[in-house]
Amino acid sequence: AFRQSTSFFARFISDDTRNAIQGAIESAPVVLFMKGTPDFPQCGFSRTTIQALGHQGVDPNKFAAFNVLEDQELRDGVKEFSQWPTIPQLYVKGEFIGGCDIVVEMSRSGELADLLEKENLLATEEAE
């Protein structure tokens, strides 16, 4: 069904791209579309977001990052898909959370930790 809230641009994103993005979002409980990689972020906002997630203790086994710089269609597509104009973009359990500013604010307020804990997405300390 066509939703009225869908922007004018949404129909320009191909079904293939939409399906690929949906698949990426479903590939892990915590998904970040970013510029660069977690080890080598290629923009300050992506670096800040990765640091915030690391600081929160996200379980690496439940995390996936996608480098939008490797694929122009992905880079444009994720913006249309989420109706959010900037990269990085964070998804938790398939739900769009937001970009760098929102992630940082949620990290500061404790909201991000609460969400990750509630969804059982934090790395657990191995029992000795």
Coordinates of C-alpha atoms in Angstrom, one line a residue:
A1 CA 0.0 0.0 0.0
F2 CA 1.2 3.5 -0.8
R3 CA 1.6 5.6 2.3
Q4 CA 0.8 9.3 2.0
S5 CA 3.7 10.2 4.3
T6 CA 6.1 8.8 1.7
S7 CA 8.0 11.6 0.2
F8 CA 8.0 12.4 -3.5
F9 CA 11.5 11.0 -3.8
A10 CA 10.8 7.6 -2.3
R11 CA 9.5 6.1 -5.6
F12 CA 12.8 6.9 -7.3
I13 CA 14.6 4.3 -5.2
S14 CA 14.6 1.0 -7.1
D15 CA 13.0 -2.1 -5.7
D16 CA 16.5 -3.8 -5.8
T17 CA 18.0 -1.0 -3.7
R18 CA 15.0 -0.9 -1.3
N19 CA 15.3 -4.7 -0.9
A20 CA 19.1 -4.6 -0.4
I21 CA 18.7 -1.9 2.3
Q22 CA 15.9 -3.8 4.0
G23 CA 18.2 -6.9 3.9
A24 CA 21.1 -4.9 5.4
I25 CA 18.9 -3.6 8.2
E26 CA 17.7 -7.1 9.0
S27 CA 21.3 -8.6 8.8
A28 CA 22.0 -7.7 12.4
P29 CA 20.2 -6.3 15.5
V30 CA 22.4 -3.2 15.4
V31 CA 23.1 -1.8 11.9
L32 CA 25.0 1.4 11.0
F33 CA 25.2 2.9 7.6
M34 CA 28.3 5.0 7.7
K35 CA 31.1 6.6 5.7
G36 CA 34.1 4.3 5.9
T37 CA 34.4 1.3 8.2
P38 CA 34.3 1.0 12.0
D39 CA 38.1 0.7 12.0
F40 CA 38.6 3.5 9.5
P41 CA 35.7 6.0 9.6
Q42 CA 35.9 8.5 6.8
C43 CA 33.9 11.3 8.4
G44 CA 33.8 12.8 11.8
F45 CA 30.1 12.0 12.3
S46 CA 30.6 8.4 11.5
R47 CA 33.6 8.2 13.9
T48 CA 31.6 9.9 16.7
T49 CA 28.7 7.4 16.2
I50 CA 31.0 4.4 16.2
Q51 CA 32.7 5.7 19.4
A52 CA 29.3 6.2 21.1
L53 CA 28.3 2.6 20.2
G54 CA 31.6 1.3 21.4
H55 CA 31.4 3.3 24.6
Q56 CA 27.9 1.7 25.2
G57 CA 29.4 -1.7 24.8
V58 CA 27.4 -3.0 21.8
D59 CA 28.0 -6.7 21.2
P60 CA 30.2 -6.9 18.1
N61 CA 28.5 -10.2 17.1
K62 CA 25.2 -8.3 17.0
F63 CA 26.5 -5.3 15.0
A64 CA 27.0 -4.7 11.3
A65 CA 28.3 -1.6 9.5
F66 CA 27.8 -0.7 5.8
N67 CA 30.1 1.7 4.1
V68 CA 28.0 3.9 1.9
L69 CA 31.1 5.3 0.1
E70 CA 31.5 2.0 -1.7
D71 CA 28.0 2.3 -3.3
Q72 CA 26.5 5.5 -4.6
E73 CA 23.1 3.8 -4.9
L74 CA 23.2 2.7 -1.3
R75 CA 24.3 6.1 -0.2
D76 CA 21.4 7.8 -1.9
G77 CA 19.0 5.0 -1.2
V78 CA 19.4 4.9 2.6
K79 CA 18.6 8.6 2.8
E80 CA 15.3 8.0 0.9
F81 CA 14.6 4.8 2.7
S82 CA 14.7 6.4 6.1
Q83 CA 13.6 9.9 5.0
W84 CA 16.7 11.1 6.8
P85 CA 19.1 13.4 4.9
T86 CA 22.5 12.5 6.4
I87 CA 24.9 9.7 7.1
P88 CA 25.5 7.9 9.5
Q89 CA 22.2 6.2 10.2
L90 CA 21.6 3.8 13.1
Y91 CA 19.0 1.1 13.1
V92 CA 18.2 -1.1 16.2
K93 CA 16.1 -4.2 15.6
G94 CA 15.0 -2.9 12.2
E95 CA 13.9 0.4 13.6
F96 CA 15.5 3.7 12.5
I97 CA 17.0 5.5 15.5
G98 CA 18.7 8.5 13.9
G99 CA 22.0 10.1 13.0
C100 CA 25.0 11.2 14.9
D101 CA 23.4 14.0 16.9
I102 CA 20.6 11.7 18.1
V103 CA 22.9 8.8 18.9
V104 CA 25.2 11.1 20.9
E105 CA 22.3 12.7 22.7
M106 CA 20.8 9.3 23.5
S107 CA 24.3 8.1 24.7
R108 CA 24.6 11.1 27.0
S109 CA 21.1 10.8 28.5
G110 CA 21.4 7.0 29.1
E111 CA 18.6 6.3 26.6
L112 CA 20.9 4.4 24.2
A113 CA 22.2 2.2 27.0
D114 CA 18.6 1.5 28.1
L115 CA 17.5 0.6 24.6
L116 CA 20.5 -1.7 24.0
E117 CA 20.2 -3.3 27.3
K118 CA 16.4 -3.9 26.9
E119 CA 17.0 -5.5 23.5
N120 CA 19.9 -7.6 24.9
L121 CA 22.5 -6.1 22.5
L122 CA 25.3 -5.3 24.9
A123 CA 28.4 -7.4 25.1
T124 CA 28.3 -9.5 28.3
E125 CA 31.4 -9.9 30.5
E126 CA 32.5 -13.5 30.4
A127 CA 32.1 -15.2 33.7
E128 CA 35.4 -16.2 35.2

